[in-house]
Amino acid sequence: NEYKSYLSVIEIMYDNTEYDDEEEEDYDHSDYIFQQKRKKIPKTLTPFGNEKTLNINSLVLTNIQQSNYFKFQLYELNTYHQVLDEIVKKVKHLEPWEKGSRKTAGQTGMCGGVRGVGAGGVVSSAYCLLYKLYTLKVTRNQLSSMLNSNHVYVRGIGLLYIRYSQHPGTFWDWFDPYLDDEEVCASGNRPKGGGRKTHHDRGDVRAAPNPA
């Protein structure tokens, strides 16, 4: 029910292992919500599915791993904050491929039956940075911070990170506070001026297969 869902969001959005004595004095320890918040939630995030690939489509992942941007420029970034700064500077859309870089005539789906890296196209900065974050083993607090960022693409990549790496049964608890976000995200495969709102129908959050 909604009350339990709210409590789950509280547990996710806060790391409850670092309360100091002064902060605890501000709460009524008999309060049920406080008791729920005091449960120890792991700081680390347990990946769901294929831990090596982040459940990313094989063609997309191969292009990420072989791209000069990922191998050389992102290799120099060693911290979560450096990657967030790079997201702010480089990400202009949340599509896997850069606009116009793939020849998809007569093909279906993201890969359209093509084979090989050359057929893939130019993988986007967004997906390179998404995978870079995964290699840094983002913590629960860091991911929650991304979801509350003032920058739309930091939030967007945070949501993609959840979509690819977390168990589908947790999606509602993660996404529920952000379903009414009306800020527009550009789509790399749409005409200039087009875009997608981050707003979604609440009925559409369900355990669908991970996007390829």
Coordinates of C-alpha atoms in Angstrom, one line a residue:
N1 CA 0.0 0.0 0.0
E2 CA 1.0 3.7 -0.2
Y3 CA 2.1 3.9 3.4
K4 CA 4.5 0.9 3.0
S5 CA 5.7 2.3 -0.3
Y6 CA 6.5 5.6 1.4
L7 CA 8.5 3.9 4.1
S8 CA 10.4 2.0 1.4
V9 CA 11.3 5.3 -0.3
I10 CA 12.6 6.6 3.1
E11 CA 14.8 3.6 3.5
I12 CA 16.2 4.0 0.0
M13 CA 16.8 7.7 0.1
Y14 CA 18.7 7.7 3.4
D15 CA 21.7 5.8 4.6
N16 CA 20.7 5.0 8.1
T17 CA 24.0 3.9 9.5
E18 CA 25.4 7.3 10.1
Y19 CA 23.2 9.1 12.7
D20 CA 25.0 11.1 15.4
D21 CA 23.7 11.3 19.0
E22 CA 22.5 14.9 18.6
E23 CA 20.4 14.0 15.5
E24 CA 18.8 11.0 17.3
E25 CA 17.7 13.3 20.1
D26 CA 15.5 15.1 17.6
Y27 CA 13.4 12.0 17.0
D28 CA 10.9 10.1 19.1
H29 CA 12.4 6.6 19.2
S30 CA 8.9 5.1 19.7
D31 CA 7.9 6.5 16.3
Y32 CA 7.4 3.8 13.8
I33 CA 8.8 5.7 10.8
F34 CA 12.0 6.4 12.8
Q35 CA 12.3 2.8 13.7
Q36 CA 12.1 2.0 9.9
K37 CA 14.7 4.6 9.1
R38 CA 17.0 3.1 11.7
K39 CA 17.2 -0.2 9.9
K40 CA 20.6 -0.7 8.5
I41 CA 20.5 -0.5 4.7
P42 CA 23.6 -1.6 2.8
K43 CA 25.6 1.3 1.4
T44 CA 26.5 -0.8 -1.6
L45 CA 24.0 -1.6 -4.4
T46 CA 23.6 -5.3 -5.3
P47 CA 23.5 -5.6 -9.1
F48 CA 20.7 -7.6 -10.7
G49 CA 21.2 -9.8 -13.7
N50 CA 24.6 -9.8 -15.5
E51 CA 27.1 -8.1 -13.3
K52 CA 29.7 -8.0 -16.1
T53 CA 27.6 -6.2 -18.7
L54 CA 25.2 -4.2 -16.6
N55 CA 22.5 -5.9 -18.7
I56 CA 23.3 -3.5 -21.6
N57 CA 22.7 -4.8 -25.1
S58 CA 25.9 -6.5 -26.4
L59 CA 26.3 -4.3 -29.4
V60 CA 26.0 -1.1 -27.3
L61 CA 28.4 -2.5 -24.7
T62 CA 31.0 -3.5 -27.3
N63 CA 30.9 0.0 -28.8
I64 CA 31.3 1.5 -25.3
Q65 CA 34.3 -0.6 -24.4
Q66 CA 36.0 0.0 -27.8
S67 CA 35.3 3.7 -28.0
N68 CA 38.2 6.1 -27.6
Y69 CA 36.1 8.3 -25.4
F70 CA 35.6 5.5 -22.9
K71 CA 39.1 4.0 -23.2
F72 CA 41.1 7.2 -22.9
Q73 CA 39.1 10.2 -21.7
L74 CA 36.9 8.4 -19.2
Y75 CA 39.8 6.3 -18.1
E76 CA 41.3 9.4 -16.5
L77 CA 38.2 9.9 -14.3
N78 CA 38.5 8.1 -11.0
T79 CA 35.8 9.5 -8.8
Y80 CA 32.0 9.8 -8.8
H81 CA 32.2 13.6 -8.7
Q82 CA 34.4 13.7 -11.7
V83 CA 32.0 11.6 -13.7
L84 CA 29.1 13.8 -12.6
D85 CA 31.0 16.9 -13.8
E86 CA 31.5 15.1 -17.2
I87 CA 27.8 14.3 -17.4
V88 CA 27.0 18.0 -17.0
K89 CA 29.5 19.0 -19.7
K90 CA 29.0 16.3 -22.3
V91 CA 25.5 14.7 -22.2
K92 CA 23.0 16.3 -24.5
H93 CA 20.5 13.3 -24.7
L94 CA 19.9 9.9 -23.2
E95 CA 19.8 7.7 -26.4
P96 CA 22.4 4.9 -26.8
W97 CA 23.6 6.2 -30.2
E98 CA 24.6 9.6 -31.5
K99 CA 22.1 11.0 -34.0
G100 CA 22.7 9.9 -37.5
S101 CA 25.6 7.6 -36.7
R102 CA 23.7 4.3 -37.5
K103 CA 22.5 3.0 -40.8
T104 CA 19.3 1.2 -39.9
A105 CA 17.4 0.8 -43.2
G106 CA 15.5 -2.5 -43.2
Q107 CA 16.5 -3.3 -39.7
T108 CA 14.4 -3.7 -36.5
G109 CA 15.0 -3.0 -32.9
M110 CA 18.1 -1.3 -31.5
C111 CA 20.5 -3.6 -33.2
G112 CA 18.4 -4.5 -36.2
G113 CA 20.2 -7.8 -36.7
V114 CA 23.5 -6.1 -37.5
R115 CA 26.7 -7.6 -36.4
G116 CA 30.0 -6.1 -35.4
V117 CA 31.1 -2.8 -33.9
G118 CA 31.4 -1.1 -37.2
A119 CA 27.7 -1.6 -37.9
G120 CA 26.7 -0.2 -34.5
G121 CA 27.4 3.5 -35.0
V122 CA 28.8 6.0 -32.5
V123 CA 27.8 5.2 -29.0
S124 CA 26.6 8.2 -27.0
S125 CA 28.4 10.0 -24.2
A126 CA 25.5 9.2 -21.9
Y127 CA 25.9 5.4 -22.2
C128 CA 29.7 5.6 -21.9
L129 CA 29.2 7.6 -18.7
L130 CA 26.5 5.2 -17.5
Y131 CA 28.9 2.3 -17.8
K132 CA 31.8 4.3 -16.3
L133 CA 29.6 4.9 -13.2
Y134 CA 29.0 1.2 -13.0
T135 CA 32.8 0.5 -13.0
L136 CA 33.1 2.9 -10.0
K137 CA 30.5 0.9 -8.0
V138 CA 28.2 3.8 -7.2
T139 CA 26.8 3.7 -3.7
R140 CA 23.2 4.0 -2.6
N141 CA 23.8 7.5 -1.3
Q142 CA 25.5 8.6 -4.5
L143 CA 22.7 7.3 -6.6
S144 CA 20.1 9.0 -4.5
S145 CA 22.1 12.2 -4.8
M146 CA 22.0 11.9 -8.6
L147 CA 18.2 11.5 -8.5
N148 CA 17.9 14.7 -6.6
S149 CA 20.4 16.7 -8.8
N150 CA 19.4 20.0 -10.3
H151 CA 20.7 18.8 -13.7
V152 CA 18.2 16.9 -15.8
Y153 CA 20.8 14.5 -17.4
V154 CA 22.4 13.7 -14.0
R155 CA 18.9 12.6 -12.9
G156 CA 18.3 10.8 -16.2
I157 CA 21.4 8.8 -16.0
G158 CA 20.7 8.0 -12.4
L159 CA 17.3 6.6 -13.5
L160 CA 19.0 4.6 -16.3
Y161 CA 21.4 3.2 -13.8
I162 CA 18.5 1.9 -11.7
R163 CA 16.7 0.6 -14.8
Y164 CA 19.8 -1.4 -15.9
S165 CA 21.3 -2.5 -12.6
Q166 CA 18.6 -3.0 -10.0
H167 CA 16.0 -5.6 -9.4
P168 CA 12.7 -4.8 -11.2
G169 CA 10.8 -5.3 -7.9
T170 CA 12.5 -2.2 -6.5
F171 CA 11.7 0.1 -9.5
W172 CA 8.5 1.6 -8.0
D173 CA 10.2 2.5 -4.7
W174 CA 13.0 4.2 -6.6
F175 CA 11.0 5.9 -9.3
D176 CA 7.8 7.0 -7.4
P177 CA 9.1 10.3 -6.0
Y178 CA 10.2 11.4 -9.5
L179 CA 7.3 10.4 -11.7
D180 CA 5.9 13.9 -11.9
D181 CA 9.2 15.5 -13.0
E182 CA 8.2 17.7 -16.0
E183 CA 11.6 18.8 -17.2
V184 CA 12.3 17.9 -20.8
C185 CA 15.1 15.5 -21.8
A186 CA 16.2 15.7 -25.5
S187 CA 16.1 12.6 -27.6
G188 CA 19.1 12.0 -29.8
N189 CA 17.0 10.5 -32.5
R190 CA 14.4 13.2 -32.8
P191 CA 14.4 16.5 -34.8
K192 CA 15.9 19.6 -33.1
G193 CA 13.4 21.0 -30.7
G194 CA 11.9 17.6 -29.9
G195 CA 12.3 15.9 -26.6
R196 CA 10.8 13.7 -23.9
K197 CA 9.5 14.7 -20.6
T198 CA 10.7 12.7 -17.6
H199 CA 7.1 12.5 -16.5
H200 CA 5.5 9.0 -16.8
D201 CA 2.1 7.6 -16.2
R202 CA 2.2 5.9 -12.8
G203 CA 0.7 2.8 -14.3
D204 CA 3.6 2.3 -16.7
V205 CA 6.2 1.5 -14.0
R206 CA 6.4 -2.3 -14.2
A207 CA 9.0 -5.1 -14.5
A208 CA 9.6 -4.9 -18.3
P209 CA 12.7 -6.3 -19.9
N210 CA 15.7 -4.0 -19.6
P211 CA 16.0 -1.7 -22.6
A212 CA 18.7 -2.8 -25.1

